[in-house]
Short mmCIF file of N, CA and C in Angstrom, two decimals:
data_model
loop_
_atom_site.label_atom_id
_atom_site.label_comp_id
_atom_site.label_asym_id
_atom_site.label_seq_id
_atom_site.Cartn_x
_atom_site.Cartn_y
_atom_site.Cartn_z
N MET A 1 0.81 -1.19 0.00
CA MET A 1 0.00 0.00 0.00
C MET A 1 0.86 1.26 0.00
N LEU A 2 2.00 1.21 0.71
CA LEU A 2 2.85 2.40 0.74
C LEU A 2 3.46 2.68 -0.62
N ASP A 3 3.82 1.63 -1.36
CA ASP A 3 4.35 1.84 -2.71
C ASP A 3 3.29 2.47 -3.60
N ALA A 4 2.06 1.99 -3.50
CA ALA A 4 0.97 2.57 -4.28
C ALA A 4 0.74 4.02 -3.88
N CYS A 5 0.83 4.29 -2.60
CA CYS A 5 0.67 5.67 -2.11
C CYS A 5 1.74 6.57 -2.69
N ALA A 6 2.98 6.11 -2.70
CA ALA A 6 4.09 6.91 -3.24
C ALA A 6 3.85 7.24 -4.71
N GLU A 7 3.43 6.26 -5.48
CA GLU A 7 3.15 6.49 -6.90
C GLU A 7 2.03 7.51 -7.08
N LEU A 8 0.97 7.33 -6.31
CA LEU A 8 -0.18 8.22 -6.43
C LEU A 8 0.15 9.65 -6.02
N VAL A 9 0.92 9.81 -4.97
CA VAL A 9 1.28 11.15 -4.53
C VAL A 9 2.04 11.87 -5.63
N ASP A 10 2.91 11.16 -6.34
CA ASP A 10 3.62 11.78 -7.46
C ASP A 10 2.66 12.15 -8.58
N GLU A 11 1.65 11.33 -8.78
CA GLU A 11 0.72 11.56 -9.89
C GLU A 11 -0.34 12.61 -9.58
N VAL A 12 -0.96 12.54 -8.39
CA VAL A 12 -2.10 13.40 -8.10
C VAL A 12 -1.87 14.37 -6.94
N GLY A 13 -0.71 14.27 -6.27
CA GLY A 13 -0.44 15.13 -5.12
C GLY A 13 -1.17 14.65 -3.88
N TYR A 14 -0.83 15.26 -2.76
CA TYR A 14 -1.47 14.88 -1.50
C TYR A 14 -2.96 15.18 -1.53
N GLU A 15 -3.32 16.34 -2.05
CA GLU A 15 -4.73 16.74 -2.06
C GLU A 15 -5.58 15.80 -2.91
N GLY A 16 -5.00 15.27 -3.99
CA GLY A 16 -5.75 14.38 -4.87
C GLY A 16 -5.80 12.94 -4.38
N LEU A 17 -4.98 12.61 -3.41
CA LEU A 17 -4.94 11.25 -2.88
C LEU A 17 -6.20 10.95 -2.06
N THR A 18 -6.80 9.80 -2.33
CA THR A 18 -7.93 9.34 -1.52
C THR A 18 -7.68 7.89 -1.13
N THR A 19 -8.34 7.46 -0.09
CA THR A 19 -8.19 6.06 0.32
C THR A 19 -8.78 5.13 -0.74
N THR A 20 -9.83 5.57 -1.42
CA THR A 20 -10.44 4.76 -2.48
C THR A 20 -9.45 4.59 -3.63
N LEU A 21 -8.83 5.68 -4.03
CA LEU A 21 -7.84 5.63 -5.10
C LEU A 21 -6.67 4.74 -4.70
N LEU A 22 -6.25 4.83 -3.46
CA LEU A 22 -5.16 4.00 -2.96
C LEU A 22 -5.53 2.53 -3.00
N ALA A 23 -6.73 2.20 -2.56
CA ALA A 23 -7.18 0.80 -2.56
C ALA A 23 -7.19 0.26 -3.99
N GLU A 24 -7.67 1.07 -4.92
CA GLU A 24 -7.70 0.63 -6.32
C GLU A 24 -6.28 0.39 -6.84
N ARG A 25 -5.38 1.32 -6.59
CA ARG A 25 -4.01 1.19 -7.09
C ARG A 25 -3.31 0.00 -6.45
N ALA A 26 -3.51 -0.19 -5.16
CA ALA A 26 -2.86 -1.29 -4.43
C ALA A 26 -3.56 -2.63 -4.68
N GLU A 27 -4.70 -2.57 -5.36
CA GLU A 27 -5.49 -3.77 -5.65
C GLU A 27 -5.89 -4.51 -4.37
N VAL A 28 -6.40 -3.72 -3.41
CA VAL A 28 -6.91 -4.28 -2.16
C VAL A 28 -8.29 -3.68 -1.90
N ALA A 29 -9.05 -4.35 -1.06
CA ALA A 29 -10.35 -3.82 -0.67
C ALA A 29 -10.16 -2.59 0.21
N ILE A 30 -11.08 -1.65 0.12
CA ILE A 30 -11.01 -0.44 0.93
C ILE A 30 -10.93 -0.77 2.41
N GLY A 31 -11.57 -1.85 2.82
CA GLY A 31 -11.50 -2.28 4.22
C GLY A 31 -10.10 -2.64 4.64
N SER A 32 -9.30 -3.15 3.71
CA SER A 32 -7.90 -3.48 4.01
C SER A 32 -7.10 -2.22 4.29
N VAL A 33 -7.39 -1.17 3.55
CA VAL A 33 -6.71 0.11 3.80
C VAL A 33 -7.02 0.57 5.22
N TYR A 34 -8.31 0.56 5.57
CA TYR A 34 -8.73 1.05 6.89
C TYR A 34 -8.32 0.11 8.03
N GLN A 35 -8.01 -1.11 7.69
CA GLN A 35 -7.53 -2.04 8.72
C GLN A 35 -6.17 -1.58 9.25
N PHE A 36 -5.37 -0.96 8.39
CA PHE A 36 -4.03 -0.52 8.78
C PHE A 36 -3.92 0.98 9.00
N PHE A 37 -4.75 1.77 8.32
CA PHE A 37 -4.64 3.23 8.36
C PHE A 37 -6.02 3.86 8.54
N PRO A 38 -6.19 4.73 9.53
CA PRO A 38 -7.50 5.34 9.75
C PRO A 38 -7.89 6.37 8.68
N ASP A 39 -6.88 6.97 8.03
CA ASP A 39 -7.16 7.99 7.02
C ASP A 39 -5.93 8.20 6.14
N LYS A 40 -6.05 9.07 5.15
CA LYS A 40 -4.93 9.27 4.22
C LYS A 40 -3.73 9.91 4.92
N ARG A 41 -3.97 10.74 5.93
CA ARG A 41 -2.87 11.34 6.66
C ARG A 41 -1.99 10.26 7.29
N ALA A 42 -2.61 9.24 7.86
CA ALA A 42 -1.87 8.15 8.49
C ALA A 42 -1.06 7.37 7.46
N ILE A 43 -1.61 7.20 6.28
CA ILE A 43 -0.89 6.50 5.21
C ILE A 43 0.34 7.31 4.81
N VAL A 44 0.14 8.58 4.61
CA VAL A 44 1.25 9.46 4.21
C VAL A 44 2.28 9.56 5.33
N GLN A 45 1.84 9.56 6.57
CA GLN A 45 2.76 9.58 7.69
C GLN A 45 3.63 8.32 7.68
N ALA A 46 3.03 7.17 7.43
CA ALA A 46 3.80 5.93 7.34
C ALA A 46 4.80 5.99 6.20
N LEU A 47 4.40 6.58 5.08
CA LEU A 47 5.32 6.73 3.94
C LEU A 47 6.45 7.69 4.28
N ALA A 48 6.14 8.79 4.96
CA ALA A 48 7.18 9.75 5.36
C ALA A 48 8.17 9.11 6.33
N LEU A 49 7.68 8.32 7.26
CA LEU A 49 8.58 7.62 8.19
C LEU A 49 9.45 6.62 7.43
N ARG A 50 8.87 5.93 6.46
CA ARG A 50 9.65 5.00 5.65
C ARG A 50 10.73 5.77 4.87
N ASN A 51 10.37 6.94 4.34
CA ASN A 51 11.35 7.76 3.63
C ASN A 51 12.48 8.19 4.54
N MET A 52 12.13 8.59 5.78
CA MET A 52 13.17 9.02 6.71
C MET A 52 14.11 7.85 7.03
N GLU A 53 13.56 6.69 7.28
CA GLU A 53 14.40 5.53 7.58
C GLU A 53 15.27 5.16 6.38
N ALA A 54 14.70 5.23 5.18
CA ALA A 54 15.48 4.93 3.97
C ALA A 54 16.61 5.94 3.81
N TYR A 55 16.31 7.20 4.07
CA TYR A 55 17.34 8.25 3.99
C TYR A 55 18.46 7.98 4.97
N LEU A 56 18.11 7.68 6.20
CA LEU A 56 19.13 7.43 7.23
C LEU A 56 19.92 6.16 6.92
N GLU A 57 19.28 5.15 6.38
CA GLU A 57 20.00 3.94 5.98
C GLU A 57 20.97 4.24 4.85
N ARG A 58 20.53 5.01 3.87
CA ARG A 58 21.42 5.38 2.75
C ARG A 58 22.61 6.18 3.27
N LEU A 59 22.34 7.09 4.18
CA LEU A 59 23.40 7.92 4.74
C LEU A 59 24.37 7.07 5.57
N SER A 60 23.85 6.17 6.36
CA SER A 60 24.71 5.28 7.15
C SER A 60 25.58 4.41 6.26
N ALA A 61 25.00 3.93 5.17
CA ALA A 61 25.78 3.11 4.23
C ALA A 61 26.91 3.92 3.61
N ARG A 62 26.65 5.18 3.27
CA ARG A 62 27.70 6.05 2.73
C ARG A 62 28.80 6.24 3.76
N PHE A 63 28.40 6.46 5.01
CA PHE A 63 29.39 6.67 6.06
C PHE A 63 30.17 5.39 6.32
N ALA A 64 29.50 4.27 6.30
CA ALA A 64 30.15 2.98 6.58
C ALA A 64 31.15 2.59 5.49
N ALA A 65 30.95 3.11 4.28
CA ALA A 65 31.86 2.79 3.18
C ALA A 65 33.27 3.32 3.45
N GLY A 66 33.38 4.28 4.37
CA GLY A 66 34.70 4.76 4.78
C GLY A 66 35.35 5.75 3.83
N ASN A 67 34.60 6.30 2.91
CA ASN A 67 35.16 7.24 1.94
C ASN A 67 35.09 8.69 2.41
N LEU A 68 34.67 8.91 3.63
CA LEU A 68 34.48 10.26 4.13
C LEU A 68 35.58 10.58 5.15
N ALA A 69 36.41 11.52 4.80
CA ALA A 69 37.56 11.84 5.64
C ALA A 69 37.25 12.87 6.72
N HIS A 70 36.26 13.71 6.49
CA HIS A 70 35.99 14.81 7.41
C HIS A 70 34.49 15.01 7.52
N TRP A 71 34.05 15.73 8.56
CA TRP A 71 32.62 15.94 8.77
C TRP A 71 31.97 16.61 7.57
N TRP A 72 32.69 17.51 6.85
CA TRP A 72 32.05 18.18 5.73
C TRP A 72 31.78 17.22 4.58
N ASP A 73 32.55 16.12 4.51
CA ASP A 73 32.22 15.07 3.55
C ASP A 73 30.88 14.43 3.93
N GLY A 74 30.63 14.36 5.24
CA GLY A 74 29.34 13.85 5.72
C GLY A 74 28.20 14.79 5.37
N VAL A 75 28.45 16.10 5.43
CA VAL A 75 27.44 17.08 5.02
C VAL A 75 27.12 16.91 3.54
N ASP A 76 28.18 16.79 2.72
CA ASP A 76 27.96 16.58 1.29
C ASP A 76 27.18 15.29 1.05
N ALA A 77 27.53 14.24 1.78
CA ALA A 77 26.84 12.95 1.62
C ALA A 77 25.37 13.09 2.00
N ALA A 78 25.09 13.83 3.07
CA ALA A 78 23.70 14.03 3.49
C ALA A 78 22.90 14.74 2.41
N ILE A 79 23.49 15.75 1.81
CA ILE A 79 22.81 16.47 0.73
C ILE A 79 22.68 15.58 -0.50
N ASP A 80 23.75 14.86 -0.84
CA ASP A 80 23.71 13.96 -2.01
C ASP A 80 22.64 12.89 -1.87
N GLU A 81 22.50 12.31 -0.69
CA GLU A 81 21.48 11.27 -0.49
C GLU A 81 20.07 11.85 -0.57
N PHE A 82 19.88 13.05 -0.05
CA PHE A 82 18.58 13.72 -0.15
C PHE A 82 18.24 13.96 -1.62
N ILE A 83 19.22 14.43 -2.38
CA ILE A 83 19.02 14.68 -3.81
C ILE A 83 18.79 13.36 -4.55
N GLY A 84 19.54 12.33 -4.19
CA GLY A 84 19.36 11.03 -4.81
C GLY A 84 17.95 10.50 -4.60
N MET A 85 17.42 10.70 -3.40
CA MET A 85 16.05 10.25 -3.14
C MET A 85 15.04 11.08 -3.94
N HIS A 86 15.32 12.36 -4.11
CA HIS A 86 14.47 13.20 -4.95
C HIS A 86 14.37 12.61 -6.36
N ARG A 87 15.49 12.14 -6.84
CA ARG A 87 15.56 11.65 -8.22
C ARG A 87 15.01 10.24 -8.39
N THR A 88 15.08 9.41 -7.36
CA THR A 88 14.82 7.98 -7.57
C THR A 88 13.71 7.36 -6.74
N VAL A 89 13.30 7.97 -5.66
CA VAL A 89 12.32 7.34 -4.77
C VAL A 89 10.93 7.90 -5.04
N ALA A 90 10.04 7.02 -5.45
CA ALA A 90 8.66 7.43 -5.73
C ALA A 90 8.05 8.13 -4.52
N GLY A 91 7.40 9.23 -4.77
CA GLY A 91 6.72 9.97 -3.71
C GLY A 91 7.60 10.93 -2.94
N PHE A 92 8.92 10.76 -2.98
CA PHE A 92 9.79 11.58 -2.15
C PHE A 92 9.82 13.04 -2.60
N ARG A 93 9.87 13.27 -3.89
CA ARG A 93 9.94 14.64 -4.41
C ARG A 93 8.72 15.43 -3.96
N THR A 94 7.58 14.76 -3.86
CA THR A 94 6.35 15.43 -3.45
C THR A 94 6.24 15.55 -1.93
N LEU A 95 6.55 14.48 -1.22
CA LEU A 95 6.34 14.44 0.23
C LEU A 95 7.53 14.84 1.06
N HIS A 96 8.74 14.58 0.58
CA HIS A 96 9.95 14.70 1.38
C HIS A 96 9.76 13.87 2.65
N PHE A 97 9.82 14.55 3.80
CA PHE A 97 9.60 13.85 5.06
C PHE A 97 8.25 14.23 5.65
N GLY A 98 7.31 14.58 4.77
CA GLY A 98 5.94 14.84 5.19
C GLY A 98 5.58 16.29 5.41
N ASP A 99 6.49 17.22 5.12
CA ASP A 99 6.22 18.62 5.41
C ASP A 99 5.07 19.19 4.59
N VAL A 100 4.75 18.61 3.44
CA VAL A 100 3.62 19.12 2.66
C VAL A 100 2.29 18.80 3.33
N VAL A 101 2.30 17.83 4.21
CA VAL A 101 1.09 17.43 4.93
C VAL A 101 1.00 18.16 6.27
N ASP A 102 2.10 18.10 7.01
CA ASP A 102 2.12 18.64 8.37
C ASP A 102 3.58 18.74 8.79
N VAL A 103 3.99 19.90 9.28
CA VAL A 103 5.38 20.06 9.70
C VAL A 103 5.70 19.24 10.95
N HIS A 104 4.68 18.64 11.55
CA HIS A 104 4.88 17.77 12.70
C HIS A 104 4.46 16.33 12.37
N LEU A 105 4.60 15.93 11.13
CA LEU A 105 4.14 14.61 10.72
C LEU A 105 5.01 13.49 11.30
N LEU A 106 6.31 13.70 11.39
CA LEU A 106 7.20 12.66 11.92
C LEU A 106 7.13 12.54 13.43
N ASP A 107 6.82 13.65 14.10
CA ASP A 107 6.78 13.69 15.56
C ASP A 107 5.80 14.80 15.95
N GLU A 108 4.86 14.49 16.80
CA GLU A 108 3.83 15.46 17.18
C GLU A 108 4.39 16.70 17.86
N GLU A 109 5.54 16.57 18.51
CA GLU A 109 6.07 17.67 19.29
C GLU A 109 7.19 18.43 18.61
N ARG A 110 7.80 17.83 17.59
CA ARG A 110 8.94 18.48 16.94
C ARG A 110 8.70 18.62 15.44
N ASP A 111 9.19 19.71 14.91
CA ASP A 111 9.15 19.96 13.48
C ASP A 111 9.90 18.85 12.74
N ASN A 112 9.42 18.48 11.55
CA ASN A 112 10.05 17.42 10.77
C ASN A 112 11.54 17.66 10.57
N ASN A 113 11.92 18.91 10.26
CA ASN A 113 13.34 19.21 10.05
C ASN A 113 14.15 19.06 11.33
N VAL A 114 13.54 19.30 12.47
CA VAL A 114 14.22 19.09 13.75
C VAL A 114 14.49 17.59 13.95
N VAL A 115 13.52 16.77 13.60
CA VAL A 115 13.71 15.32 13.72
C VAL A 115 14.88 14.88 12.85
N ILE A 116 14.92 15.35 11.61
CA ILE A 116 16.01 15.00 10.69
C ILE A 116 17.34 15.55 11.21
N ALA A 117 17.36 16.80 11.66
CA ALA A 117 18.59 17.40 12.17
C ALA A 117 19.13 16.62 13.36
N ASN A 118 18.25 16.21 14.26
CA ASN A 118 18.69 15.44 15.43
C ASN A 118 19.28 14.09 15.02
N ARG A 119 18.67 13.45 14.03
CA ARG A 119 19.21 12.18 13.56
C ARG A 119 20.57 12.37 12.89
N ILE A 120 20.72 13.46 12.13
CA ILE A 120 22.01 13.75 11.50
C ILE A 120 23.06 14.04 12.58
N ALA A 121 22.67 14.75 13.63
CA ALA A 121 23.60 15.01 14.74
C ALA A 121 24.10 13.70 15.32
N GLU A 122 23.21 12.75 15.51
CA GLU A 122 23.60 11.44 16.04
C GLU A 122 24.59 10.74 15.11
N VAL A 123 24.32 10.80 13.82
CA VAL A 123 25.20 10.14 12.85
C VAL A 123 26.56 10.83 12.82
N LEU A 124 26.59 12.17 12.82
CA LEU A 124 27.87 12.89 12.83
C LEU A 124 28.66 12.58 14.09
N HIS A 125 27.96 12.45 15.21
CA HIS A 125 28.63 12.10 16.46
C HIS A 125 29.25 10.70 16.37
N GLU A 126 28.47 9.75 15.87
CA GLU A 126 28.95 8.37 15.76
C GLU A 126 30.09 8.23 14.77
N GLN A 127 29.99 8.89 13.63
CA GLN A 127 30.95 8.69 12.56
C GLN A 127 32.20 9.56 12.67
N PHE A 128 32.04 10.78 13.18
CA PHE A 128 33.16 11.72 13.19
C PHE A 128 33.50 12.25 14.58
N ALA A 129 32.87 11.70 15.61
CA ALA A 129 33.11 12.11 16.99
C ALA A 129 32.85 13.60 17.20
N VAL A 130 31.94 14.17 16.41
CA VAL A 130 31.52 15.55 16.60
C VAL A 130 30.70 15.59 17.89
N ALA A 131 31.01 16.52 18.77
CA ALA A 131 30.30 16.62 20.05
C ALA A 131 28.82 16.90 19.79
N ASP A 132 27.96 16.05 20.30
CA ASP A 132 26.52 16.19 20.13
C ASP A 132 25.99 17.12 21.22
N THR A 133 25.97 18.40 20.88
CA THR A 133 25.58 19.44 21.84
C THR A 133 24.31 20.15 21.36
N PRO A 134 23.67 20.89 22.26
CA PRO A 134 22.51 21.69 21.83
C PRO A 134 22.88 22.69 20.72
N THR A 135 24.10 23.22 20.77
CA THR A 135 24.54 24.15 19.73
C THR A 135 24.62 23.45 18.38
N LEU A 136 25.17 22.25 18.35
CA LEU A 136 25.23 21.49 17.10
C LEU A 136 23.82 21.20 16.59
N ARG A 137 22.96 20.76 17.46
CA ARG A 137 21.59 20.42 17.04
C ARG A 137 20.85 21.65 16.50
N PHE A 138 21.02 22.79 17.15
CA PHE A 138 20.38 24.01 16.64
C PHE A 138 20.94 24.39 15.28
N ALA A 139 22.26 24.35 15.15
CA ALA A 139 22.89 24.70 13.86
C ALA A 139 22.43 23.73 12.77
N LEU A 140 22.30 22.46 13.11
CA LEU A 140 21.82 21.49 12.12
C LEU A 140 20.35 21.74 11.74
N GLU A 141 19.55 22.21 12.70
CA GLU A 141 18.16 22.56 12.37
C GLU A 141 18.14 23.66 11.30
N ILE A 142 18.97 24.68 11.51
CA ILE A 142 19.06 25.77 10.54
C ILE A 142 19.59 25.24 9.21
N ALA A 143 20.63 24.41 9.26
CA ALA A 143 21.24 23.87 8.05
C ALA A 143 20.26 22.98 7.27
N VAL A 144 19.55 22.11 7.97
CA VAL A 144 18.59 21.21 7.30
C VAL A 144 17.47 22.02 6.66
N THR A 145 16.95 23.00 7.37
CA THR A 145 15.87 23.82 6.84
C THR A 145 16.34 24.61 5.62
N THR A 146 17.55 25.14 5.69
CA THR A 146 18.11 25.89 4.57
C THR A 146 18.36 24.98 3.37
N ALA A 147 18.99 23.84 3.62
CA ALA A 147 19.27 22.90 2.53
C ALA A 147 17.97 22.42 1.89
N ASP A 148 16.97 22.14 2.71
CA ASP A 148 15.67 21.69 2.20
C ASP A 148 15.09 22.73 1.25
N SER A 149 15.11 23.99 1.64
CA SER A 149 14.57 25.06 0.80
C SER A 149 15.37 25.21 -0.50
N LEU A 150 16.67 25.16 -0.39
CA LEU A 150 17.51 25.32 -1.58
C LEU A 150 17.36 24.14 -2.54
N ILE A 151 17.23 22.94 -2.01
CA ILE A 151 17.06 21.78 -2.88
C ILE A 151 15.70 21.82 -3.57
N LYS A 152 14.69 22.26 -2.86
CA LYS A 152 13.38 22.44 -3.51
C LYS A 152 13.50 23.44 -4.66
N LEU A 153 14.23 24.53 -4.44
CA LEU A 153 14.47 25.51 -5.49
C LEU A 153 15.21 24.87 -6.66
N ALA A 154 16.22 24.08 -6.38
CA ALA A 154 16.99 23.43 -7.44
C ALA A 154 16.10 22.54 -8.31
N PHE A 155 15.15 21.85 -7.69
CA PHE A 155 14.26 20.96 -8.44
C PHE A 155 13.11 21.72 -9.10
N ARG A 156 12.80 22.91 -8.64
CA ARG A 156 11.82 23.73 -9.36
C ARG A 156 12.45 24.28 -10.64
N ARG A 157 13.74 24.59 -10.57
CA ARG A 157 14.43 25.15 -11.72
C ARG A 157 14.79 24.12 -12.77
N ASP A 158 15.04 22.89 -12.33
CA ASP A 158 15.47 21.83 -13.24
C ASP A 158 14.91 20.52 -12.68
N SER A 159 14.25 19.75 -13.51
CA SER A 159 13.62 18.51 -13.03
C SER A 159 14.62 17.51 -12.47
N ASP A 160 15.90 17.65 -12.82
CA ASP A 160 16.93 16.77 -12.27
C ASP A 160 17.72 17.46 -11.15
N GLY A 161 17.37 18.69 -10.84
CA GLY A 161 18.06 19.45 -9.80
C GLY A 161 19.14 20.33 -10.41
N ASP A 162 19.00 21.62 -10.29
CA ASP A 162 19.98 22.56 -10.84
C ASP A 162 21.33 22.37 -10.14
N ALA A 163 22.32 21.95 -10.91
CA ALA A 163 23.64 21.62 -10.35
C ALA A 163 24.30 22.80 -9.65
N ARG A 164 24.13 24.01 -10.16
CA ARG A 164 24.74 25.18 -9.52
C ARG A 164 24.14 25.44 -8.14
N ILE A 165 22.82 25.31 -8.05
CA ILE A 165 22.16 25.54 -6.76
C ILE A 165 22.56 24.45 -5.77
N ILE A 166 22.64 23.23 -6.24
CA ILE A 166 23.06 22.13 -5.36
C ILE A 166 24.46 22.36 -4.84
N GLN A 167 25.38 22.75 -5.70
CA GLN A 167 26.76 23.00 -5.27
C GLN A 167 26.83 24.17 -4.29
N GLU A 168 26.10 25.22 -4.58
CA GLU A 168 26.07 26.37 -3.67
C GLU A 168 25.46 25.98 -2.33
N SER A 169 24.49 25.10 -2.34
CA SER A 169 23.87 24.63 -1.10
C SER A 169 24.91 23.95 -0.23
N LYS A 170 25.71 23.08 -0.83
CA LYS A 170 26.75 22.38 -0.08
C LYS A 170 27.75 23.36 0.52
N THR A 171 28.18 24.32 -0.28
CA THR A 171 29.14 25.32 0.19
C THR A 171 28.55 26.14 1.34
N LEU A 172 27.35 26.60 1.16
CA LEU A 172 26.68 27.41 2.17
C LEU A 172 26.54 26.65 3.49
N ILE A 173 26.10 25.40 3.41
CA ILE A 173 25.87 24.61 4.62
C ILE A 173 27.20 24.31 5.32
N ARG A 174 28.22 23.91 4.57
CA ARG A 174 29.53 23.65 5.19
C ARG A 174 30.07 24.91 5.87
N ASP A 175 30.02 26.04 5.15
CA ASP A 175 30.54 27.29 5.72
C ASP A 175 29.75 27.70 6.96
N TYR A 176 28.44 27.56 6.91
CA TYR A 176 27.61 27.91 8.06
C TYR A 176 27.97 27.05 9.26
N LEU A 177 28.03 25.74 9.05
CA LEU A 177 28.33 24.85 10.17
C LEU A 177 29.74 25.09 10.72
N GLN A 178 30.68 25.35 9.84
CA GLN A 178 32.05 25.63 10.27
C GLN A 178 32.09 26.88 11.15
N SER A 179 31.38 27.91 10.74
CA SER A 179 31.45 29.17 11.50
C SER A 179 30.61 29.16 12.77
N HIS A 180 29.55 28.36 12.80
CA HIS A 180 28.67 28.38 13.96
C HIS A 180 28.92 27.25 14.95
N VAL A 181 29.49 26.21 14.49
CA VAL A 181 29.73 25.07 15.38
C VAL A 181 31.22 24.88 15.61
N GLY A 182 32.00 25.27 14.62
CA GLY A 182 33.45 25.16 14.76
C GLY A 182 33.96 23.73 14.71
N VAL A 183 33.20 22.88 14.05
CA VAL A 183 33.66 21.49 13.93
C VAL A 183 34.54 21.31 12.74
#
């Protein structure tokens, strides 16, 4: 059902998505949809959580490959994986991590970008021994929100992502984190 949801969101958007349409696409009875999800928001929330886990798995795999010498290589990898998902994962370009539905879709108490920033802080701490401090987490919140906006701009300008905007995004985020966190 989540795969069908991802396809439909790309085709008709969140507003056009219905549980009936989802049941038809997934080739299941409408009752089966409601057995697992009370409404379309819950379906999209499950898809957004799956996207976040896929993103973090992709990022962890990049880090585990050992090709990253410094934390800024990790920043580039984080941006590259986000862009890669934009290009290849059904539904991701439309939903991202659910912000088009609700900025608190991943967590009722925290903004979606805060959830992502906190997870990136954990990964940077594990992989590069960057001190996981409130200052780092705040700076990452700003960086994730900025990168998210710039990447959306890159994909509005070019369906494959404007390469100049993507490169400038990486430079901006690295410079910001260097000056504000000093890592």
